[in-house]
Amino acid sequence: MKDTRVADASGTPSRQSRRVFVLGATGTIGQATVRALVRRGHDVVCLVRPRAGVGGSLAPDDSRRLLTGAEVRCGDVSDPVSLARDGFRGERFDALVSCLASRSGAPKDAWAIDHLANCHALAAASNAGVSHVVLLSAICVQKPRLAFQHAKLAFEQALIESGLNYSIVRPTAFFKSLSGQVERVRRGKPFLVFGDGTLTACKPISNDDLADYLAGCLDDAGRWNRVLPIGGPGDAITPLQQGERLFSLLGRPPRFRHVRPQLLDAIIGVLSALGRLSPLLEQKAELARIGRYYATESMLVLDAATGRYSAAATPSTGSETLFDYYAQLVSGATTAERGDHAVF
Ligand SMILES: NC(=O)c1ccc[n+]([C@@H]2O[C@H](COP(=O)([O-])OP(=O)(O)OC[C@H]3O[C@@H](n4cnc5c(N)ncnc54)[C@H](OP(=O)(O)O)[C@@H]3O)[C@@H](O)[C@H]2O)c1
């Protein structure tokens, strides 16, 4: 490990520069995490696909431009040979940060990426001398119902049992997942909510606040060998409150369309039955199950004693709020990123 002391944002010379290998660098949180690691003075190497990004829109030079300050290498994270040859290249690293995640959430893809590719990376990282692994997971794995959640949990367990230092970060909802309706509401359509709009709540976390938290795991020994649920600043927010704020920012009276979650049960039933005949329809059934899950489960810490979600038990970090982000979207100061996980 290099023993270079570097200054943090406040100028405090308290951090050690480390050689960090990053996976999933071209994703939403991966990009922000690379920025945070570079800002903290770490030496960052990313392994990316030759065609990366949503729909494979990024050629290698696009990924390099996106990940300024980091070294970008191209290879296949799902192939142990490529991981070693094109990624780690026989060099030594101090830490692995994985923001890798299946883009579809489909069961086969989730097990191949969230579990198996991460397992290959763990083995390769261990061979490269890595002593600390920071994993981007998800708060929803605390109540696993979906294939991707089981795949993530299986890798979390493999990491815990690896003997390496670990920080498993389980964030609440991202801004992009809560912004899918901004455009439809702007176009005059109602805001869709399940039930009365208060079935669920979450403490949204911004890309940069989460990225800073992930990067900070390398420096903060209080985050080592722990599973870390984390949300953004402020109170928990319901879908009803999201809609109300959006209409208020647009200067329009609130207009909601209420959807019964049972409607999704009917869709899941039909698609599951048809899915026995067609893998494509089974994939759609799983997407409907994912939609059903988020329609009815909060992205907050589940209190084991009461079996209820608890905003008070969900730690907060950062300073950026969803409502400030909505204001930026409405004013045109920024544009919404939909990615591939959008539910609406
Ligand atoms: N959305 C939410 O509200 C939310 C909340 C909590 C937790 N989470 C969790 O956060 C995680 C990351 O989210 P995100 O939005 O940053 O993900 P994302 O934007 O979809 O990025 C996924 C990353 O994984 C890479 N990847 C996917 N499949 C790959 C493959 N076959 N080979 C190589 N690389 C592959 C992607 O590379 P390419 O660019 O090459 O595709 C990309 O870099 C997920 O595990 C999600 O469950 C999400």
mmCIF file of C-alpha atoms and ligand atoms in Angstrom:
data_model
loop_
_atom_site.group_PDB
_atom_site.id
_atom_site.type_symbol
_atom_site.label_atom_id
_atom_site.label_comp_id
_atom_site.label_asym_id
_atom_site.label_seq_id
_atom_site.Cartn_x
_atom_site.Cartn_y
_atom_site.Cartn_z
ATOM 1 C CA MET A 1 0.000 0.000 0.000
ATOM 2 C CA LYS A 2 1.321 3.437 -0.874
ATOM 3 C CA ASP A 3 1.756 5.644 2.165
ATOM 4 C CA THR A 4 0.977 8.954 0.561
ATOM 5 C CA ARG A 5 -0.952 11.376 2.759
ATOM 6 C CA VAL A 6 -3.378 13.472 0.720
ATOM 7 C CA ALA A 7 -5.586 16.431 1.556
ATOM 8 C CA ASP A 8 -9.378 16.032 1.676
ATOM 9 C CA ALA A 9 -11.889 18.622 0.438
ATOM 10 C CA SER A 10 -11.404 20.699 3.585
ATOM 11 C CA GLY A 11 -7.624 20.544 3.209
ATOM 12 C CA THR A 12 -7.173 18.140 6.124
ATOM 13 C CA PRO A 13 -4.208 15.866 5.390
ATOM 14 C CA SER A 14 -5.784 12.729 6.834
ATOM 15 C CA ARG A 15 -6.292 10.280 4.016
ATOM 16 C CA GLN A 16 -4.084 7.668 2.465
ATOM 17 C CA SER A 17 -3.882 7.393 -1.291
ATOM 18 C CA ARG A 18 -4.672 3.849 -2.359
ATOM 19 C CA ARG A 19 -4.609 1.900 -5.596
ATOM 20 C CA VAL A 20 -8.283 1.170 -6.238
ATOM 21 C CA PHE A 21 -9.777 -1.181 -8.829
ATOM 22 C CA VAL A 22 -13.336 -0.185 -9.783
ATOM 23 C CA LEU A 23 -16.059 -2.293 -11.429
ATOM 24 C CA GLY A 24 -19.332 -0.895 -12.739
ATOM 25 C CA ALA A 25 -17.599 2.468 -13.305
ATOM 26 C CA THR A 26 -19.814 3.400 -16.273
ATOM 27 C CA GLY A 27 -23.048 3.054 -14.270
ATOM 28 C CA THR A 28 -24.857 5.882 -12.510
ATOM 29 C CA ILE A 29 -23.245 5.380 -9.115
ATOM 30 C CA GLY A 30 -20.014 3.987 -10.588
ATOM 31 C CA GLN A 31 -19.329 7.244 -12.472
ATOM 32 C CA ALA A 32 -19.954 9.341 -9.383
ATOM 33 C CA THR A 33 -17.844 6.980 -7.264
ATOM 34 C CA VAL A 34 -14.884 7.240 -9.631
ATOM 35 C CA ARG A 35 -15.139 11.048 -9.375
ATOM 36 C CA ALA A 36 -15.216 10.805 -5.565
ATOM 37 C CA LEU A 37 -12.231 8.434 -5.442
ATOM 38 C CA VAL A 38 -10.183 10.590 -7.820
ATOM 39 C CA ARG A 39 -11.112 13.707 -5.814
ATOM 40 C CA ARG A 40 -9.792 11.997 -2.687
ATOM 41 C CA GLY A 41 -6.446 11.415 -4.395
ATOM 42 C CA HIS A 42 -6.694 7.669 -5.012
ATOM 43 C CA ASP A 43 -5.058 5.968 -7.973
ATOM 44 C CA VAL A 44 -8.103 4.549 -9.783
ATOM 45 C CA VAL A 45 -8.205 1.819 -12.443
ATOM 46 C CA CYS A 46 -11.562 0.868 -14.023
ATOM 47 C CA LEU A 47 -12.403 -2.222 -16.043
ATOM 48 C CA VAL A 48 -15.195 -1.419 -18.504
ATOM 49 C CA ARG A 49 -16.867 -3.156 -21.422
ATOM 50 C CA PRO A 50 -15.663 -2.183 -24.923
ATOM 51 C CA ARG A 51 -19.283 -1.084 -25.518
ATOM 52 C CA ALA A 52 -20.444 0.297 -22.167
ATOM 53 C CA GLY A 53 -23.288 2.467 -20.884
ATOM 54 C CA VAL A 54 -27.031 2.258 -21.460
ATOM 55 C CA GLY A 55 -27.583 0.299 -24.685
ATOM 56 C CA GLY A 56 -23.818 -0.001 -25.255
ATOM 57 C CA SER A 57 -23.643 3.668 -26.252
ATOM 58 C CA LEU A 58 -20.091 4.269 -24.968
ATOM 59 C CA ALA A 59 -16.995 3.361 -27.011
ATOM 60 C CA PRO A 60 -13.721 3.079 -25.022
ATOM 61 C CA ASP A 61 -12.781 6.732 -25.630
ATOM 62 C CA ASP A 62 -16.230 7.851 -24.431
ATOM 63 C CA SER A 63 -15.703 5.861 -21.215
ATOM 64 C CA ARG A 64 -12.257 7.462 -20.806
ATOM 65 C CA ARG A 65 -13.758 10.960 -21.200
ATOM 66 C CA LEU A 66 -16.475 10.069 -18.702
ATOM 67 C CA LEU A 67 -14.023 8.710 -16.142
ATOM 68 C CA THR A 68 -11.485 11.535 -16.209
ATOM 69 C CA GLY A 69 -8.627 11.081 -13.786
ATOM 70 C CA ALA A 70 -8.918 7.288 -13.767
ATOM 71 C CA GLU A 71 -7.188 4.721 -15.952
ATOM 72 C CA VAL A 72 -9.715 2.872 -18.096
ATOM 73 C CA ARG A 73 -9.063 -0.707 -19.230
ATOM 74 C CA CYS A 74 -11.383 -2.731 -21.469
ATOM 75 C CA GLY A 75 -12.334 -6.325 -20.778
ATOM 76 C CA ASP A 76 -15.023 -8.763 -19.722
ATOM 77 C CA VAL A 77 -15.739 -8.829 -15.998
ATOM 78 C CA SER A 78 -17.701 -12.058 -16.345
ATOM 79 C CA ASP A 79 -14.627 -13.911 -17.675
ATOM 80 C CA PRO A 80 -11.947 -14.698 -15.037
ATOM 81 C CA VAL A 81 -9.250 -14.860 -17.747
ATOM 82 C CA SER A 82 -10.111 -11.375 -19.028
ATOM 83 C CA LEU A 83 -10.398 -10.022 -15.475
ATOM 84 C CA ALA A 84 -6.814 -11.115 -14.737
ATOM 85 C CA ARG A 85 -5.308 -10.375 -18.165
ATOM 86 C CA ASP A 86 -7.090 -7.139 -19.144
ATOM 87 C CA GLY A 87 -8.069 -5.883 -15.687
ATOM 88 C CA PHE A 88 -5.651 -6.592 -12.865
ATOM 89 C CA ARG A 89 -2.744 -7.376 -15.270
ATOM 90 C CA GLY A 90 -0.666 -8.984 -12.518
ATOM 91 C CA GLU A 91 -0.407 -5.640 -10.682
ATOM 92 C CA ARG A 92 -0.990 -4.997 -6.991
ATOM 93 C CA PHE A 93 -4.047 -3.129 -5.729
ATOM 94 C CA ASP A 94 -5.158 -2.056 -2.256
ATOM 95 C CA ALA A 95 -8.925 -2.001 -2.699
ATOM 96 C CA LEU A 96 -11.759 -3.187 -4.924
ATOM 97 C CA VAL A 97 -14.867 -1.023 -5.248
ATOM 98 C CA SER A 98 -17.733 -2.797 -7.013
ATOM 99 C CA CYS A 99 -20.689 -0.809 -8.325
ATOM 100 C CA LEU A 100 -21.436 -3.648 -10.720
ATOM 101 C CA ALA A 101 -25.095 -4.518 -11.226
ATOM 102 C CA SER A 102 -27.220 -6.267 -13.790
ATOM 103 C CA ARG A 103 -28.776 -3.598 -16.010
ATOM 104 C CA SER A 104 -31.968 -5.615 -16.579
ATOM 105 C CA GLY A 105 -32.564 -7.133 -13.129
ATOM 106 C CA ALA A 106 -33.591 -10.327 -14.958
ATOM 107 C CA PRO A 107 -32.765 -13.469 -12.941
ATOM 108 C CA LYS A 108 -30.155 -14.935 -15.317
ATOM 109 C CA ASP A 109 -28.365 -11.604 -15.727
ATOM 110 C CA ALA A 110 -28.493 -10.877 -11.985
ATOM 111 C CA TRP A 111 -26.903 -14.213 -11.072
ATOM 112 C CA ALA A 112 -24.282 -13.768 -13.829
ATOM 113 C CA ILE A 113 -23.317 -10.213 -12.823
ATOM 114 C CA ASP A 114 -24.387 -9.330 -9.267
ATOM 115 C CA HIS A 115 -23.222 -12.735 -8.021
ATOM 116 C CA LEU A 116 -20.858 -14.652 -10.303
ATOM 117 C CA ALA A 117 -18.901 -11.768 -11.872
ATOM 118 C CA ASN A 118 -18.460 -10.234 -8.419
ATOM 119 C CA CYS A 119 -17.221 -13.630 -7.125
ATOM 120 C CA HIS A 120 -14.653 -13.797 -9.954
ATOM 121 C CA ALA A 121 -13.596 -10.230 -9.165
ATOM 122 C CA LEU A 122 -13.247 -11.062 -5.476
ATOM 123 C CA ALA A 123 -10.885 -13.953 -6.286
ATOM 124 C CA ALA A 124 -8.866 -11.839 -8.744
ATOM 125 C CA ALA A 125 -8.704 -8.943 -6.281
ATOM 126 C CA SER A 126 -7.489 -11.226 -3.520
ATOM 127 C CA ASN A 127 -4.718 -12.502 -5.845
ATOM 128 C CA ALA A 128 -3.792 -8.871 -6.567
ATOM 129 C CA GLY A 129 -3.237 -8.157 -2.867
ATOM 130 C CA VAL A 130 -6.496 -6.290 -2.261
ATOM 131 C CA SER A 131 -7.261 -6.075 1.467
ATOM 132 C CA HIS A 132 -10.546 -4.107 1.406
ATOM 133 C CA VAL A 133 -13.655 -4.514 -0.772
ATOM 134 C CA VAL A 134 -16.393 -1.878 -0.916
ATOM 135 C CA LEU A 135 -19.629 -3.238 -2.375
ATOM 136 C CA LEU A 136 -22.591 -1.239 -3.626
ATOM 137 C CA SER A 137 -25.608 -3.371 -2.701
ATOM 138 C CA ALA A 138 -29.232 -2.313 -2.057
ATOM 139 C CA ILE A 139 -31.380 -1.813 1.038
ATOM 140 C CA CYS A 140 -34.120 -4.010 -0.438
ATOM 141 C CA VAL A 141 -32.039 -7.174 0.077
ATOM 142 C CA GLN A 142 -33.054 -7.048 3.756
ATOM 143 C CA LYS A 143 -36.434 -8.457 2.636
ATOM 144 C CA PRO A 144 -35.494 -10.623 -0.342
ATOM 145 C CA ARG A 145 -38.314 -11.631 -2.675
ATOM 146 C CA LEU A 146 -36.736 -11.138 -6.104
ATOM 147 C CA ALA A 147 -34.041 -13.024 -7.998
ATOM 148 C CA PHE A 148 -31.649 -10.075 -8.141
ATOM 149 C CA GLN A 149 -31.943 -9.614 -4.373
ATOM 150 C CA HIS A 150 -31.019 -13.258 -3.764
ATOM 151 C CA ALA A 151 -28.072 -12.906 -6.168
ATOM 152 C CA LYS A 152 -26.838 -9.813 -4.311
ATOM 153 C CA LEU A 153 -27.260 -11.497 -0.927
ATOM 154 C CA ALA A 154 -25.310 -14.544 -2.106
ATOM 155 C CA PHE A 155 -22.387 -12.321 -3.065
ATOM 156 C CA GLU A 156 -22.630 -10.311 0.161
ATOM 157 C CA GLN A 157 -22.244 -13.632 2.002
ATOM 158 C CA ALA A 158 -19.271 -14.687 -0.155
ATOM 159 C CA LEU A 159 -17.610 -11.357 0.579
ATOM 160 C CA ILE A 160 -18.218 -11.596 4.325
ATOM 161 C CA GLU A 161 -16.729 -15.107 4.323
ATOM 162 C CA SER A 162 -13.726 -14.106 2.177
ATOM 163 C CA GLY A 163 -11.651 -12.933 5.133
ATOM 164 C CA LEU A 164 -10.996 -9.587 3.383
ATOM 165 C CA ASN A 165 -11.978 -6.299 4.954
ATOM 166 C CA TYR A 166 -15.416 -5.374 3.612
ATOM 167 C CA SER A 167 -17.893 -2.497 3.558
ATOM 168 C CA ILE A 168 -21.294 -3.552 2.214
ATOM 169 C CA VAL A 169 -23.269 -0.396 1.430
ATOM 170 C CA ARG A 170 -27.053 -0.799 1.093
ATOM 171 C CA PRO A 171 -28.498 2.508 -0.138
ATOM 172 C CA THR A 172 -32.139 3.562 -0.246
ATOM 173 C CA ALA A 173 -33.708 4.903 -3.478
ATOM 174 C CA PHE A 174 -31.710 6.870 -6.064
ATOM 175 C CA PHE A 175 -32.988 10.128 -7.519
ATOM 176 C CA LYS A 176 -33.206 8.626 -11.034
ATOM 177 C CA SER A 177 -35.638 5.972 -9.803
ATOM 178 C CA LEU A 178 -37.906 8.661 -8.337
ATOM 179 C CA SER A 179 -37.877 10.993 -11.338
ATOM 180 C CA GLY A 180 -39.482 8.830 -13.992
ATOM 181 C CA GLN A 181 -42.755 10.775 -13.825
ATOM 182 C CA VAL A 182 -41.384 14.317 -14.057
ATOM 183 C CA GLU A 183 -41.725 14.418 -17.839
ATOM 184 C CA ARG A 184 -45.239 12.918 -17.964
ATOM 185 C CA VAL A 185 -46.466 15.353 -15.295
ATOM 186 C CA ARG A 186 -44.865 18.256 -17.154
ATOM 187 C CA ARG A 187 -46.826 17.128 -20.236
ATOM 188 C CA GLY A 188 -50.042 17.518 -18.260
ATOM 189 C CA LYS A 189 -50.604 13.911 -17.174
ATOM 190 C CA PRO A 190 -51.492 12.924 -13.601
ATOM 191 C CA PHE A 191 -48.928 11.552 -11.149
ATOM 192 C CA LEU A 192 -49.412 7.791 -10.707
ATOM 193 C CA VAL A 193 -49.420 6.416 -7.174
ATOM 194 C CA PHE A 194 -50.171 2.990 -5.786
ATOM 195 C CA GLY A 195 -53.020 2.976 -3.276
ATOM 196 C CA ASP A 196 -53.304 6.343 -1.558
ATOM 197 C CA GLY A 197 -49.662 7.193 -2.279
ATOM 198 C CA THR A 198 -48.487 6.536 1.268
ATOM 199 C CA LEU A 199 -47.965 2.772 1.094
ATOM 200 C CA THR A 200 -44.195 3.283 0.974
ATOM 201 C CA ALA A 201 -41.536 5.836 1.898
ATOM 202 C CA CYS A 202 -37.832 6.288 1.335
ATOM 203 C CA LYS A 203 -34.962 8.627 2.153
ATOM 204 C CA PRO A 204 -33.664 9.401 -1.362
ATOM 205 C CA ILE A 205 -29.913 9.660 -1.793
ATOM 206 C CA SER A 206 -28.125 11.570 -4.569
ATOM 207 C CA ASN A 207 -25.482 9.994 -6.779
ATOM 208 C CA ASP A 208 -22.718 12.222 -5.431
ATOM 209 C CA ASP A 209 -23.690 11.847 -1.764
ATOM 210 C CA LEU A 210 -23.745 8.066 -2.128
ATOM 211 C CA ALA A 211 -20.486 8.086 -4.076
ATOM 212 C CA ASP A 212 -18.814 10.133 -1.373
ATOM 213 C CA TYR A 213 -20.070 7.677 1.241
ATOM 214 C CA LEU A 214 -18.726 4.720 -0.763
ATOM 215 C CA ALA A 215 -15.326 6.354 -1.279
ATOM 216 C CA GLY A 216 -15.240 7.292 2.395
ATOM 217 C CA CYS A 217 -15.489 3.605 3.353
ATOM 218 C CA LEU A 218 -11.803 3.269 2.457
ATOM 219 C CA ASP A 219 -10.813 5.859 5.065
ATOM 220 C CA ASP A 220 -13.357 5.401 7.841
ATOM 221 C CA ALA A 221 -12.558 2.322 9.968
ATOM 222 C CA GLY A 222 -16.040 2.655 11.489
ATOM 223 C CA ARG A 223 -17.404 1.417 8.138
ATOM 224 C CA TRP A 224 -15.189 -1.670 7.928
ATOM 225 C CA ASN A 225 -16.604 -5.186 8.219
ATOM 226 C CA ARG A 226 -20.115 -3.855 8.412
ATOM 227 C CA VAL A 227 -23.345 -3.914 6.434
ATOM 228 C CA LEU A 228 -24.275 -0.259 6.036
ATOM 229 C CA PRO A 229 -27.831 0.817 5.173
ATOM 230 C CA ILE A 230 -27.726 4.454 4.088
ATOM 231 C CA GLY A 231 -30.173 7.121 2.977
ATOM 232 C CA GLY A 232 -30.010 10.780 2.039
ATOM 233 C CA PRO A 233 -30.676 13.823 4.258
ATOM 234 C CA GLY A 234 -34.034 14.828 5.720
ATOM 235 C CA ASP A 235 -37.268 13.033 6.473
ATOM 236 C CA ALA A 236 -38.617 10.016 4.654
ATOM 237 C CA ILE A 237 -40.765 10.926 1.624
ATOM 238 C CA THR A 238 -43.848 9.127 0.273
ATOM 239 C CA PRO A 239 -44.846 8.972 -3.420
ATOM 240 C CA LEU A 240 -47.776 11.289 -2.581
ATOM 241 C CA GLN A 241 -45.343 13.903 -1.279
ATOM 242 C CA GLN A 242 -43.183 13.508 -4.391
ATOM 243 C CA GLY A 243 -46.187 14.225 -6.605
ATOM 244 C CA GLU A 244 -47.358 17.156 -4.486
ATOM 245 C CA ARG A 245 -43.931 18.777 -4.653
ATOM 246 C CA LEU A 246 -43.717 18.259 -8.388
ATOM 247 C CA PHE A 247 -47.084 19.964 -9.022
ATOM 248 C CA SER A 248 -46.157 22.782 -6.671
ATOM 249 C CA LEU A 249 -42.873 23.347 -8.570
ATOM 250 C CA LEU A 250 -44.816 23.368 -11.850
ATOM 251 C CA GLY A 251 -47.334 25.820 -10.372
ATOM 252 C CA ARG A 252 -50.254 23.454 -11.038
ATOM 253 C CA PRO A 253 -52.933 21.917 -8.818
ATOM 254 C CA PRO A 254 -52.035 18.335 -7.844
ATOM 255 C CA ARG A 255 -53.611 15.606 -9.965
ATOM 256 C CA PHE A 256 -53.111 11.955 -9.048
ATOM 257 C CA ARG A 257 -54.159 8.676 -10.598
ATOM 258 C CA HIS A 258 -54.460 5.952 -7.996
ATOM 259 C CA VAL A 259 -53.507 2.446 -9.070
ATOM 260 C CA ARG A 260 -54.401 -0.597 -6.993
ATOM 261 C CA PRO A 261 -51.299 -2.742 -6.328
ATOM 262 C CA GLN A 262 -53.556 -5.769 -6.913
ATOM 263 C CA LEU A 263 -53.548 -4.782 -10.590
ATOM 264 C CA LEU A 264 -49.875 -5.762 -10.666
ATOM 265 C CA ASP A 265 -50.752 -9.126 -9.090
ATOM 266 C CA ALA A 266 -53.089 -9.817 -11.996
ATOM 267 C CA ILE A 267 -50.418 -8.812 -14.524
ATOM 268 C CA ILE A 268 -47.818 -10.970 -12.722
ATOM 269 C CA GLY A 269 -50.227 -13.933 -12.733
ATOM 270 C CA VAL A 270 -50.849 -13.704 -16.480
ATOM 271 C CA LEU A 271 -47.189 -13.099 -17.403
ATOM 272 C CA SER A 272 -45.978 -15.892 -15.087
ATOM 273 C CA ALA A 273 -48.350 -18.355 -16.714
ATOM 274 C CA LEU A 274 -47.306 -17.278 -20.216
ATOM 275 C CA GLY A 275 -43.680 -17.161 -19.039
ATOM 276 C CA ARG A 276 -43.676 -20.959 -18.853
ATOM 277 C CA LEU A 277 -43.913 -20.878 -22.642
ATOM 278 C CA SER A 278 -41.593 -17.948 -23.381
ATOM 279 C CA PRO A 279 -38.410 -16.779 -21.597
ATOM 280 C CA LEU A 280 -39.138 -13.221 -22.786
ATOM 281 C CA LEU A 281 -42.524 -13.210 -21.050
ATOM 282 C CA GLU A 282 -40.991 -14.729 -17.897
ATOM 283 C CA GLN A 283 -38.514 -11.805 -17.941
ATOM 284 C CA LYS A 284 -41.454 -9.403 -18.181
ATOM 285 C CA ALA A 285 -43.134 -11.242 -15.291
ATOM 286 C CA GLU A 286 -40.004 -10.654 -13.177
ATOM 287 C CA LEU A 287 -40.034 -6.942 -14.109
ATOM 288 C CA ALA A 288 -43.681 -6.800 -12.978
ATOM 289 C CA ARG A 289 -42.665 -8.519 -9.706
ATOM 290 C CA ILE A 290 -39.956 -5.856 -9.275
ATOM 291 C CA GLY A 291 -42.579 -3.152 -9.872
ATOM 292 C CA ARG A 292 -44.923 -4.792 -7.352
ATOM 293 C CA TYR A 293 -42.124 -4.947 -4.781
ATOM 294 C CA TYR A 294 -41.307 -1.239 -5.040
ATOM 295 C CA ALA A 295 -45.007 -0.349 -5.073
ATOM 296 C CA THR A 296 -45.501 -1.900 -1.665
ATOM 297 C CA GLU A 297 -42.148 -2.034 0.177
ATOM 298 C CA SER A 298 -40.418 0.986 1.654
ATOM 299 C CA MET A 299 -36.745 1.673 1.057
ATOM 300 C CA LEU A 300 -36.009 2.122 4.759
ATOM 301 C CA VAL A 301 -34.415 -0.052 7.417
ATOM 302 C CA LEU A 302 -36.729 -2.882 8.445
ATOM 303 C CA ASP A 303 -37.011 -3.018 12.229
ATOM 304 C CA ALA A 304 -36.587 -6.714 13.049
ATOM 305 C CA ALA A 305 -38.401 -6.309 16.377
ATOM 306 C CA THR A 306 -41.565 -4.728 14.954
ATOM 307 C CA GLY A 307 -41.391 -6.003 11.359
ATOM 308 C CA ARG A 308 -42.037 -2.401 10.245
ATOM 309 C CA TYR A 309 -39.961 -0.017 8.182
ATOM 310 C CA SER A 310 -38.350 2.715 10.235
ATOM 311 C CA ALA A 311 -37.203 6.092 8.948
ATOM 312 C CA ALA A 312 -35.612 6.813 12.324
ATOM 313 C CA ALA A 313 -33.477 3.664 12.079
ATOM 314 C CA THR A 314 -32.276 4.561 8.567
ATOM 315 C CA PRO A 315 -28.983 6.491 8.707
ATOM 316 C CA SER A 316 -28.567 9.626 6.588
ATOM 317 C CA THR A 317 -25.618 11.101 4.763
ATOM 318 C CA GLY A 318 -24.952 14.023 2.433
ATOM 319 C CA SER A 319 -26.734 17.263 1.676
ATOM 320 C CA GLU A 320 -28.508 16.942 -1.685
ATOM 321 C CA THR A 321 -32.292 16.510 -1.605
ATOM 322 C CA LEU A 322 -34.724 14.972 -4.080
ATOM 323 C CA PHE A 323 -36.853 18.118 -4.031
ATOM 324 C CA ASP A 324 -33.870 20.309 -4.995
ATOM 325 C CA TYR A 325 -33.239 17.844 -7.823
ATOM 326 C CA TYR A 326 -36.899 18.097 -8.915
ATOM 327 C CA ALA A 327 -36.522 21.895 -8.936
ATOM 328 C CA GLN A 328 -33.472 21.568 -11.186
ATOM 329 C CA LEU A 329 -35.365 19.224 -13.516
ATOM 330 C CA VAL A 330 -38.375 21.539 -13.694
ATOM 331 C CA SER A 331 -36.209 24.617 -14.346
ATOM 332 C CA GLY A 332 -34.250 22.756 -17.025
ATOM 333 C CA ALA A 333 -30.969 23.172 -15.113
ATOM 334 C CA THR A 334 -30.478 19.406 -15.411
ATOM 335 C CA THR A 335 -32.042 16.540 -17.330
ATOM 336 C CA ALA A 336 -33.388 13.289 -15.899
ATOM 337 C CA GLU A 337 -31.347 10.149 -16.191
ATOM 338 C CA ARG A 338 -33.622 7.160 -16.679
ATOM 339 C CA GLY A 339 -31.098 4.318 -17.019
ATOM 340 C CA ASP A 340 -32.506 0.812 -17.271
ATOM 341 C CA HIS A 341 -34.051 0.428 -13.820
ATOM 342 C CA ALA A 342 -36.917 2.864 -14.283
ATOM 343 C CA VAL A 343 -40.166 1.432 -12.955
ATOM 344 C CA PHE A 344 -42.627 3.959 -14.426
HETATM 345 N N1 LIG B 1 -32.069 2.489 -8.509
HETATM 346 C C1 LIG B 1 -32.186 2.596 -7.187
HETATM 347 O O1 LIG B 1 -33.004 3.372 -6.659
HETATM 348 C C2 LIG B 1 -31.314 1.763 -6.310
HETATM 349 C C3 LIG B 1 -31.444 1.912 -4.931
HETATM 350 C C4 LIG B 1 -30.583 1.189 -4.104
HETATM 351 C C5 LIG B 1 -29.642 0.354 -4.647
HETATM 352 N N2 LIG B 1 -29.562 0.212 -5.983
HETATM 353 C C6 LIG B 1 -28.528 -0.693 -6.499
HETATM 354 O O2 LIG B 1 -27.424 0.069 -6.968
HETATM 355 C C7 LIG B 1 -26.704 -0.716 -7.903
HETATM 356 C C8 LIG B 1 -26.114 0.102 -9.063
HETATM 357 O O3 LIG B 1 -27.037 0.966 -9.571
HETATM 358 P P1 LIG B 1 -26.700 1.911 -10.795
HETATM 359 O O4 LIG B 1 -27.954 2.681 -11.006
HETATM 360 O O5 LIG B 1 -25.418 2.648 -10.643
HETATM 361 O O6 LIG B 1 -26.511 0.803 -11.949
HETATM 362 P P2 LIG B 1 -26.335 1.030 -13.496
HETATM 363 O O7 LIG B 1 -26.356 2.473 -13.842
HETATM 364 O O8 LIG B 1 -27.291 0.129 -14.179
HETATM 365 O O9 LIG B 1 -24.832 0.505 -13.756
HETATM 366 C C9 LIG B 1 -24.496 -0.856 -13.729
HETATM 367 C C10 LIG B 1 -23.016 -1.017 -13.965
HETATM 368 O O10 LIG B 1 -22.724 -2.428 -14.025
HETATM 369 C C11 LIG B 1 -22.151 -2.713 -15.293
HETATM 370 N N3 LIG B 1 -22.611 -3.978 -15.871
HETATM 371 C C12 LIG B 1 -23.866 -4.445 -15.944
HETATM 372 N N4 LIG B 1 -23.898 -5.601 -16.631
HETATM 373 C C13 LIG B 1 -22.623 -5.857 -17.020
HETATM 374 C C14 LIG B 1 -22.005 -6.882 -17.761
HETATM 375 N N5 LIG B 1 -22.712 -7.919 -18.267
HETATM 376 N N6 LIG B 1 -20.675 -6.817 -17.971
HETATM 377 C C15 LIG B 1 -19.960 -5.785 -17.479
HETATM 378 N N7 LIG B 1 -20.473 -4.778 -16.766
HETATM 379 C C16 LIG B 1 -21.791 -4.812 -16.544
HETATM 380 C C17 LIG B 1 -22.606 -1.612 -16.216
HETATM 381 O O11 LIG B 1 -21.696 -1.547 -17.287
HETATM 382 P P3 LIG B 1 -22.164 -1.053 -18.760
HETATM 383 O O12 LIG B 1 -22.108 0.460 -18.688
HETATM 384 O O13 LIG B 1 -21.152 -1.638 -19.656
HETATM 385 O O14 LIG B 1 -23.558 -1.565 -18.991
HETATM 386 C C18 LIG B 1 -22.560 -0.407 -15.286
HETATM 387 O O15 LIG B 1 -21.251 0.045 -15.180
HETATM 388 C C19 LIG B 1 -27.642 -1.827 -8.301
HETATM 389 O O16 LIG B 1 -27.149 -2.972 -7.663
HETATM 390 C C20 LIG B 1 -28.961 -1.484 -7.699
HETATM 391 O O17 LIG B 1 -29.666 -2.631 -7.282
HETATM 392 C C21 LIG B 1 -30.362 0.911 -6.828
#
